[in-house]
């Protein structure tokens, strides 16, 4: 057996931080790093395997022969194996062959810190380094304004493998191709941000990327790591922020992955009540172990640091917060206080958010959290978890349930729409119409709507108009913007051919214009997370299924009055109370001809009357088009 050359990138300070769970730049030390040692170029390897009695690097440079390059275990009890192999460089493929002290188990594992992985179904790691020349300094300098809570925040959620395919060869678009087509499309649609479903390396396509193996490597399906950086750079060039889905909640048990890594439960919790996710048949990180906290927080920082991500949408937060998540009685054990909260996971989340915002105060972390756990998006000093925003799952469920109802029944269910305003400002909410709502038999968004084709698309336009004028940030999944009529299929491209039909083109134009309206009107974003930014005019007209409200900005002159007619019945001479005397002008109408609406009513300037209505001294009459939203401002 041949030992590798003794060398270390770790200082004693690094080791102490790692053991304490406070080293948040572990990617600078672990993994494979191309260096020059004693005048000889090669690669330094470091892996954490405290239950191993021998670790070898096997790869295409030693014919995968175990023992040819055996790593050296550190003397300090850290469980780190390391060493330098001359002549190994960029592009060489490798794994770690690990002999465990437990029953002499032998495993062959991919590098948890690999910067690049082989294209699935191959499973080896690749020695890699790039010297990408970033060109987004201007964006980074100014992104605090673009990512602020008082700025417009509309997100286009994308699955890179199915957004669009190269038709002739039926293949994925590459990162480089997407840097042209996708970037231009998102910019044309006026979204402020794009969100990628997980792009970290994953072995199994049907997982959509939510079962990760290569936590530090962009998936090889679409190209090289520097090509992904180029894609991010191009978004920044267009003034668009990039959010990444991040999955610290669970990981798959694939043989080459993190599970039973060194013959012991190293990354996963050894107790199945905390270490195995029954729904997803996956393993759960051991959040109480310091080194695991350092691994995960380092990974969050890695994507913000090395790939210039502008935020992380953290997946399945609810499953991390509760010990009894998706478990029956007897399948979980209460915490030390007798409660159901997973205290170690909560501490990890707080530590993660603390470090992210300390290092990158101009980014956002967004929690996909479906319970009523308090203060998810409130500061840690105020007893919160420290996220910047939280998905408003209640709004999404109630709103889709309402819009699925035949209009004749909606008068009995208006509370489904108004209820969200009772709690809309308890968190910094993002309104999501995500991929989860268009899979597994739930139907496409437009196909949830009742009525004939015209009514279904009118309902779709009304739903989106309600979403964009409701307080909170916005998120829309790919295909929803043009009324895709089939459920999302990760294996095929979106149905772009539908845009040849006016009804689909109209829906797309509406979303484009709603994004423009959202960015243009300060009242729709300046106080989107504050009760000061919203005021009802009338939420009680159940009989006509009409709702009216005011969105407010910093200046009264920016206020926007919103009117929703939630049935297909046009209503002429419909009176609403308004805040003060004056003349209103129409700034948006979802029933316009260019959206494939009926275009039956057009409002020029509307003058107020001194006539009390809705508890206000001044009022005016409007003509309400069917299944439509109208927005007005004072002249």
PDB file of N, CA and C in Angstrom, residues 31 77 99 124 141 149 184 273 297 299 331 359 427 452 489 494 527 536 578 593 596 618 621-622:
ATOM      1  N   UNK A  31     -12.488  18.127   0.098  1.00  0.00           N
ATOM      2  CA  UNK A  31     -12.660  17.850  -1.318  1.00  0.00           C
ATOM      3  C   UNK A  31     -11.328  17.691  -2.009  1.00  0.00           C
ATOM      4  N   UNK A  77      -7.736  13.620  16.122  1.00  0.00           N
ATOM      5  CA  UNK A  77      -9.052  13.072  16.448  1.00  0.00           C
ATOM      6  C   UNK A  77     -10.198  13.688  15.687  1.00  0.00           C
ATOM      7  N   UNK A  99     -12.538   1.709   4.239  1.00  0.00           N
ATOM      8  CA  UNK A  99     -12.647   0.525   5.096  1.00  0.00           C
ATOM      9  C   UNK A  99     -13.109   1.002   6.465  1.00  0.00           C
ATOM     10  N   UNK A 124     -19.037   8.895 -10.308  1.00  0.00           N
ATOM     11  CA  UNK A 124     -17.748   9.310  -9.744  1.00  0.00           C
ATOM     12  C   UNK A 124     -17.659  10.828  -9.629  1.00  0.00           C
ATOM     13  N   UNK A 141     -23.032  45.089  -6.452  1.00  0.00           N
ATOM     14  CA  UNK A 141     -22.962  46.348  -5.717  1.00  0.00           C
ATOM     15  C   UNK A 141     -24.357  46.907  -5.430  1.00  0.00           C
ATOM     16  N   UNK A 149     -36.960  44.043   0.971  1.00  0.00           N
ATOM     17  CA  UNK A 149     -38.356  43.694   1.257  1.00  0.00           C
ATOM     18  C   UNK A 149     -39.333  44.758   0.787  1.00  0.00           C
ATOM     19  N   UNK A 184     -33.282  35.788 -21.777  1.00  0.00           N
ATOM     20  CA  UNK A 184     -34.036  36.766 -22.553  1.00  0.00           C
ATOM     21  C   UNK A 184     -35.533  36.650 -22.306  1.00  0.00           C
ATOM     22  N   UNK A 273     -36.160   7.311  13.942  1.00  0.00           N
ATOM     23  CA  UNK A 273     -37.241   8.268  14.231  1.00  0.00           C
ATOM     24  C   UNK A 273     -36.830   9.698  13.883  1.00  0.00           C
ATOM     25  N   UNK A 297     -24.143  24.466   6.538  1.00  0.00           N
ATOM     26  CA  UNK A 297     -24.038  25.927   6.463  1.00  0.00           C
ATOM     27  C   UNK A 297     -22.948  26.320   5.466  1.00  0.00           C
ATOM     28  N   UNK A 299     -22.318  24.702   2.844  1.00  0.00           N
ATOM     29  CA  UNK A 299     -22.923  24.503   1.532  1.00  0.00           C
ATOM     30  C   UNK A 299     -23.809  25.687   1.136  1.00  0.00           C
ATOM     31  N   UNK A 331     -44.007   6.699  16.665  1.00  0.00           N
ATOM     32  CA  UNK A 331     -42.938   6.759  15.662  1.00  0.00           C
ATOM     33  C   UNK A 331     -42.003   7.936  15.892  1.00  0.00           C
ATOM     34  N   UNK A 359     -22.812  37.293   6.291  1.00  0.00           N
ATOM     35  CA  UNK A 359     -21.853  37.286   5.186  1.00  0.00           C
ATOM     36  C   UNK A 359     -22.402  37.939   3.925  1.00  0.00           C
ATOM     37  N   UNK A 427     -46.149  37.315   8.773  1.00  0.00           N
ATOM     38  CA  UNK A 427     -44.865  36.911   8.198  1.00  0.00           C
ATOM     39  C   UNK A 427     -44.609  37.763   6.960  1.00  0.00           C
ATOM     40  N   UNK A 452     -66.430  27.263 -19.769  1.00  0.00           N
ATOM     41  CA  UNK A 452     -65.899  27.011 -21.108  1.00  0.00           C
ATOM     42  C   UNK A 452     -64.505  27.617 -21.223  1.00  0.00           C
ATOM     43  N   UNK A 489     -44.678  17.852 -16.790  1.00  0.00           N
ATOM     44  CA  UNK A 489     -43.972  16.589 -16.967  1.00  0.00           C
ATOM     45  C   UNK A 489     -42.480  16.900 -17.063  1.00  0.00           C
ATOM     46  N   UNK A 494     -42.051  22.305 -22.082  1.00  0.00           N
ATOM     47  CA  UNK A 494     -43.332  22.995 -22.000  1.00  0.00           C
ATOM     48  C   UNK A 494     -43.970  23.055 -23.388  1.00  0.00           C
ATOM     49  N   UNK A 527     -44.951  48.569   0.762  1.00  0.00           N
ATOM     50  CA  UNK A 527     -45.423  48.100   2.078  1.00  0.00           C
ATOM     51  C   UNK A 527     -46.103  46.742   1.943  1.00  0.00           C
ATOM     52  N   UNK A 536     -59.134  47.536   3.177  1.00  0.00           N
ATOM     53  CA  UNK A 536     -60.362  47.106   2.511  1.00  0.00           C
ATOM     54  C   UNK A 536     -61.241  48.319   2.196  1.00  0.00           C
ATOM     55  N   UNK A 578     -64.774  55.641  -2.095  1.00  0.00           N
ATOM     56  CA  UNK A 578     -63.364  55.935  -2.346  1.00  0.00           C
ATOM     57  C   UNK A 578     -62.840  56.876  -1.269  1.00  0.00           C
ATOM     58  N   UNK A 593     -58.793  43.529 -24.474  1.00  0.00           N
ATOM     59  CA  UNK A 593     -58.781  42.727 -25.699  1.00  0.00           C
ATOM     60  C   UNK A 593     -57.445  42.035 -25.897  1.00  0.00           C
ATOM     61  N   UNK A 596     -57.191  38.690 -24.517  1.00  0.00           N
ATOM     62  CA  UNK A 596     -58.281  37.830 -24.966  1.00  0.00           C
ATOM     63  C   UNK A 596     -59.508  37.995 -24.068  1.00  0.00           C
ATOM     64  N   UNK A 618     -67.154  59.886  -0.102  1.00  0.00           N
ATOM     65  CA  UNK A 618     -67.143  60.014  -1.560  1.00  0.00           C
ATOM     66  C   UNK A 618     -67.254  58.644  -2.215  1.00  0.00           C
ATOM     67  N   UNK A 621     -69.458  55.392  -9.556  1.00  0.00           N
ATOM     68  CA  UNK A 621     -70.009  54.196 -10.182  1.00  0.00           C
ATOM     69  C   UNK A 621     -69.068  53.675 -11.256  1.00  0.00           C
ATOM     70  N   UNK A 622     -68.959  52.346 -11.283  1.00  0.00           N
ATOM     71  CA  UNK A 622     -68.117  51.677 -12.269  1.00  0.00           C
ATOM     72  C   UNK A 622     -68.946  50.658 -13.036  1.00  0.00           C
TER      73      UNK A 622
END
